[in-house]
Short mmCIF file of C-alpha atoms in Angstrom, two decimals:
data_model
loop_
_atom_site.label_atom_id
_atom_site.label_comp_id
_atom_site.label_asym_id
_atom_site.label_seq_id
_atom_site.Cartn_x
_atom_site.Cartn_y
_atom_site.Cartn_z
CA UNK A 146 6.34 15.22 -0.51
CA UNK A 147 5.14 16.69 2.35
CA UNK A 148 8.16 16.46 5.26
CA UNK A 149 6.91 19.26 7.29
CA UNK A 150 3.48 18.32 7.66
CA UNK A 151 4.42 14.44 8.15
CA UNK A 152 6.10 16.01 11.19
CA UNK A 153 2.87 17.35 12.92
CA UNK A 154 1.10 14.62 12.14
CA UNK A 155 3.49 11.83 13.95
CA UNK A 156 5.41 11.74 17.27
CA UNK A 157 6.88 8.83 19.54
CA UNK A 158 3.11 7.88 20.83
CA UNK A 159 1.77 7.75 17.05
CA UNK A 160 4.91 6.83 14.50
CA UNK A 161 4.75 6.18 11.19
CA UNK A 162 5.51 3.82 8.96
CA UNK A 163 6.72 4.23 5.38
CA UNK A 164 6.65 1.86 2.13
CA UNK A 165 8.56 2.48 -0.46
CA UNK A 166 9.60 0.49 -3.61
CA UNK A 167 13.13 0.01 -4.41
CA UNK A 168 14.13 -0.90 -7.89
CA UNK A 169 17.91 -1.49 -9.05
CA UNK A 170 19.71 1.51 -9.88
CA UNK A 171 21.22 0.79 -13.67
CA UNK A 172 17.38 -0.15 -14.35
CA UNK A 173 16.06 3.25 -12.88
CA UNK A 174 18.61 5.30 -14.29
CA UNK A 175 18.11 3.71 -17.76
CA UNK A 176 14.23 3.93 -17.31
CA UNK A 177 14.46 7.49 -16.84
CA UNK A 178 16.79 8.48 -19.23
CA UNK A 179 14.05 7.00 -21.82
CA UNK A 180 11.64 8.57 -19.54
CA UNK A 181 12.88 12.01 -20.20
CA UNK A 182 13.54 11.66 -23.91
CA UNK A 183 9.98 11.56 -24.71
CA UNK A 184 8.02 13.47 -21.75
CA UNK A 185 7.55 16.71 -23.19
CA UNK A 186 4.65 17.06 -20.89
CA UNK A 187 6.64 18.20 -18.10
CA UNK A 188 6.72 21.65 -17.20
CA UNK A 189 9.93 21.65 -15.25
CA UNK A 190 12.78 22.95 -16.61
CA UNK A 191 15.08 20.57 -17.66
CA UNK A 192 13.25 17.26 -17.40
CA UNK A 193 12.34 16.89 -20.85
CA UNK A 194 15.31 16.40 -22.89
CA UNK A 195 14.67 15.23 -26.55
CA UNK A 196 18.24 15.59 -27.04
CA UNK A 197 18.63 11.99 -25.76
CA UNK A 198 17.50 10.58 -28.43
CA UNK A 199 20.16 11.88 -30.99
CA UNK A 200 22.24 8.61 -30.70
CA UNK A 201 20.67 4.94 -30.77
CA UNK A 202 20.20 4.75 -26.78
CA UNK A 203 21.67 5.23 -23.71
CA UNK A 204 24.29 3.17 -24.21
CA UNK A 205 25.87 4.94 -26.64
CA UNK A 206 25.39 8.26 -25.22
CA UNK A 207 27.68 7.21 -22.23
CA UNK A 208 30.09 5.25 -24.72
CA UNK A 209 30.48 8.80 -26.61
CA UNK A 210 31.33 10.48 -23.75
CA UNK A 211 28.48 12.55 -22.92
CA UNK A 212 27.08 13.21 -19.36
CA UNK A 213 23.58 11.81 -18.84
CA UNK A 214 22.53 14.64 -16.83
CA UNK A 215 21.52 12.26 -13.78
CA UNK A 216 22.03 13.17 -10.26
CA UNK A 217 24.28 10.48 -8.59
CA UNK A 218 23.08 8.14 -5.35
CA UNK A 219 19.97 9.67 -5.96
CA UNK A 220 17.94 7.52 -3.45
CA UNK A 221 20.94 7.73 -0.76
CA UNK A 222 21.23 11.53 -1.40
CA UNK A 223 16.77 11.85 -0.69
CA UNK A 224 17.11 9.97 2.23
CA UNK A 225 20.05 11.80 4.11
CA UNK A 226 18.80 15.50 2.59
CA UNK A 227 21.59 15.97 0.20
CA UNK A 228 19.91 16.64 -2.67
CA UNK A 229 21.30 19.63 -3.56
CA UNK A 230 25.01 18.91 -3.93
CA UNK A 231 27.88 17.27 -2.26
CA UNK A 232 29.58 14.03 -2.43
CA UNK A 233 28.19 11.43 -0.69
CA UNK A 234 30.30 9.72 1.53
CA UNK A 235 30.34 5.71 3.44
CA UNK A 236 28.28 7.58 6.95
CA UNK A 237 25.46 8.61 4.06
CA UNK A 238 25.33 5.41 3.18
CA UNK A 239 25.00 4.05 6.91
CA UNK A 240 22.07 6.64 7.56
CA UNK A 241 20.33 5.72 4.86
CA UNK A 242 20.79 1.54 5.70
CA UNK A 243 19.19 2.65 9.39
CA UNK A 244 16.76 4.55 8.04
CA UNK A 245 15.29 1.87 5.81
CA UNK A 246 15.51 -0.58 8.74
CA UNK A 247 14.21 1.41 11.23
CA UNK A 248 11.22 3.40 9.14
CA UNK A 249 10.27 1.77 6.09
CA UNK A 250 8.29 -1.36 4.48
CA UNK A 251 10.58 -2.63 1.76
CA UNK A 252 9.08 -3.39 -1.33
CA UNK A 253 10.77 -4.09 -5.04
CA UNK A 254 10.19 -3.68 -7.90
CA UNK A 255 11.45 -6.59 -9.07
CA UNK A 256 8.90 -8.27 -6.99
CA UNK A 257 6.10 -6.24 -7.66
CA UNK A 258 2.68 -8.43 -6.49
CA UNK A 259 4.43 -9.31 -3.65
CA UNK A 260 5.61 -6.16 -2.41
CA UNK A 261 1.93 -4.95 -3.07
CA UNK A 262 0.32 -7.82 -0.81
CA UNK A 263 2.74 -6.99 2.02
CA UNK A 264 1.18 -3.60 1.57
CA UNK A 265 -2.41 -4.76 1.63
CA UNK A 266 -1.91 -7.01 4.58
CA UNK A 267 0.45 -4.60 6.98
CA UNK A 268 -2.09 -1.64 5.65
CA UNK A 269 -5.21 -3.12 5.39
CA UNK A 270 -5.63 -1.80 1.95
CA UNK A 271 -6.98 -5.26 0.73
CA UNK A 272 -10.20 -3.90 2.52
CA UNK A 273 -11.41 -1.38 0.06
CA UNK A 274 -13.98 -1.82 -2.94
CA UNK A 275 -11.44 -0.54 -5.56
CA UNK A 276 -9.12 -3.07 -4.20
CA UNK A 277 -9.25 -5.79 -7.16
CA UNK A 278 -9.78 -3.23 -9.73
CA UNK A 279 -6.65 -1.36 -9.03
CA UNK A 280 -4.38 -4.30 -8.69
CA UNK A 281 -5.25 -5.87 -12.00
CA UNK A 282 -5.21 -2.66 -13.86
CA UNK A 283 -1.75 -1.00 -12.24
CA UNK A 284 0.08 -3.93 -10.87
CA UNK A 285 -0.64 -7.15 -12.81
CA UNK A 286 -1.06 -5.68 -16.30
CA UNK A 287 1.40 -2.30 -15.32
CA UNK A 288 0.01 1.12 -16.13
CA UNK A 289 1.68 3.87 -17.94
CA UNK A 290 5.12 1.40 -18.58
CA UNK A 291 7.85 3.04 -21.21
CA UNK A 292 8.91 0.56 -22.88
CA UNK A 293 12.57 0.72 -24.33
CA UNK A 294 16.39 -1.04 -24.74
CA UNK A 295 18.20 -2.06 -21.61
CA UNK A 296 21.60 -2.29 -21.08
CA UNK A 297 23.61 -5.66 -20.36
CA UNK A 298 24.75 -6.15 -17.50
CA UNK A 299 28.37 -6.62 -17.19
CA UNK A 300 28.74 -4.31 -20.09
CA UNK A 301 31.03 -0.94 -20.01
CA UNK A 302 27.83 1.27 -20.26
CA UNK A 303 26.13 -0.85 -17.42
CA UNK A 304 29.37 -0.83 -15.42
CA UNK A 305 29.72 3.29 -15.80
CA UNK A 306 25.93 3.29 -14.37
CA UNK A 307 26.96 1.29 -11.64
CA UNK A 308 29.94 2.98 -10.69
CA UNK A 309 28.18 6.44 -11.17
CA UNK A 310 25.25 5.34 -8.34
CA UNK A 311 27.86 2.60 -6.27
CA UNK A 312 26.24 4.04 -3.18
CA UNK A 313 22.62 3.34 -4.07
CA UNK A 314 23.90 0.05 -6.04
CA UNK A 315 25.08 -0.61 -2.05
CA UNK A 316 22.02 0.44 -0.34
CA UNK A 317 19.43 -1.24 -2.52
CA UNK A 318 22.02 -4.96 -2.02
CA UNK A 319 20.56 -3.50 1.23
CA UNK A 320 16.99 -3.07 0.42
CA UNK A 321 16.97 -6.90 -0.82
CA UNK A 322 18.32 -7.63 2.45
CA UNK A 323 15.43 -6.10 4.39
CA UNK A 324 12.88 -7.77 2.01
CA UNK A 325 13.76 -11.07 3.29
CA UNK A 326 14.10 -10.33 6.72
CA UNK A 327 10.83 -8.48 7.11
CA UNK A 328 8.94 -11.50 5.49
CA UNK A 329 8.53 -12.73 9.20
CA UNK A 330 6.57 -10.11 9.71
CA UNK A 331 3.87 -11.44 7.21
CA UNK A 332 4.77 -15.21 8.30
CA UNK A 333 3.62 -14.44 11.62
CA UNK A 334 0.54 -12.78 10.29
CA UNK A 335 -0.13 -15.59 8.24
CA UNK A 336 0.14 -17.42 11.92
CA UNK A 337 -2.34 -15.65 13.78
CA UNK A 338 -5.04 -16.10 10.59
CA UNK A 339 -4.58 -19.89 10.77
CA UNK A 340 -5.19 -20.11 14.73
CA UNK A 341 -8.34 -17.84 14.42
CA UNK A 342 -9.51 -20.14 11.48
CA UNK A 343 -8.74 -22.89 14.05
CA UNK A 344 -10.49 -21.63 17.16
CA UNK A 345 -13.64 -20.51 15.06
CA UNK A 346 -13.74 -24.24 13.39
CA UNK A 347 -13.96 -25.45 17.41
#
């Protein structure tokens, strides 16, 4: 939210590290076209569009032709800084891969408690009062969820969405990737516990 700031506050003696959930692109773009159909609460222009909901669902707003008013690669785009326009091209693609894999804690969606203890233990957020309170409330039960019709996958509206975002459908294949690759990090961590549970039991 913050880049500038962010940039004060680390350097090559004191990096940072960022987490960031990743959640499959047809299901995000779906979610939010829902999203903005109801959220007259928001004060920016254009967000709140209760024009979505003049045909049964997303689905047949794309069958009918209609734009959904979503900006493409929208996680690729926010990563590289090309928000504001352009196409997005194969070497966006390949920044954005390196700078997940070099800068940021993979979590998904998908695999929501997970992704949250990975947090807690690379963090340390498990040590806080509000700690079991938090996680029962947002992340078992889920907190402020929209609920509404999905698409199929495989089918043409699903296919349009994924051929309208293939560069994030690319880098979150790549986000999955990470996930299992950085579980070593919590394997070894798991390690080190075990032998200190050892050596205190001697």
């Amino acid at each position: 939210m913050f880049p500038r700031h962010a940039a004060e506050i680390f350097s090559e003696e004191h990096p940072g590290r960022l987490f960031a959930f990743f959640r499959h692109p047809v299901d995000r773009a779906v979610s939010q076209f829902y999203y903005r159909s109801i959220a007259s609460w928001e004060k920016s222009p254009g967000i709140y569009r209760p024009d979505f909901s003049d045909l049964g669902g997303m689905e047949e707003w794309l069958l009918d032709g209609r734009s959904p008013d979503q900006v493409n690669n929208y996680m690729v785009r926010l990563l590289v800084n090309k928000h504001m326009g352009g196409p997005v091209t194969e070497d966006d693609l390949e920044m954005a891969k390196e700078i997940l894999r070099t800068k940021v804690l993979v979590g998904l969606v998908s695999k929501m408690e997970e992704s949250v203890d990975r947090y807690d233990q690379y963090f340390g957020f498990y040590d806080n009062d509000n700690r079991d309170r938090c996680y029962n409330v947002y992340i078992s039960k889920g907190f402020n969820k929209n609920n509404h019709k999905s698409l199929e996958e495989g089918s043409k509206a699903w296919n349009m969405l994924a051929e309208m975002d293939l560069y994030d459908m690319k880098l979150y294949e790549y986000a999955i990737q990470l996930f299992d690759e950085q579980e070593r990090l919590f394997e070894k961590e798991e390690e080190n516990v075990a032998d200190q549970t050892v050596l205190s039991e001697k």
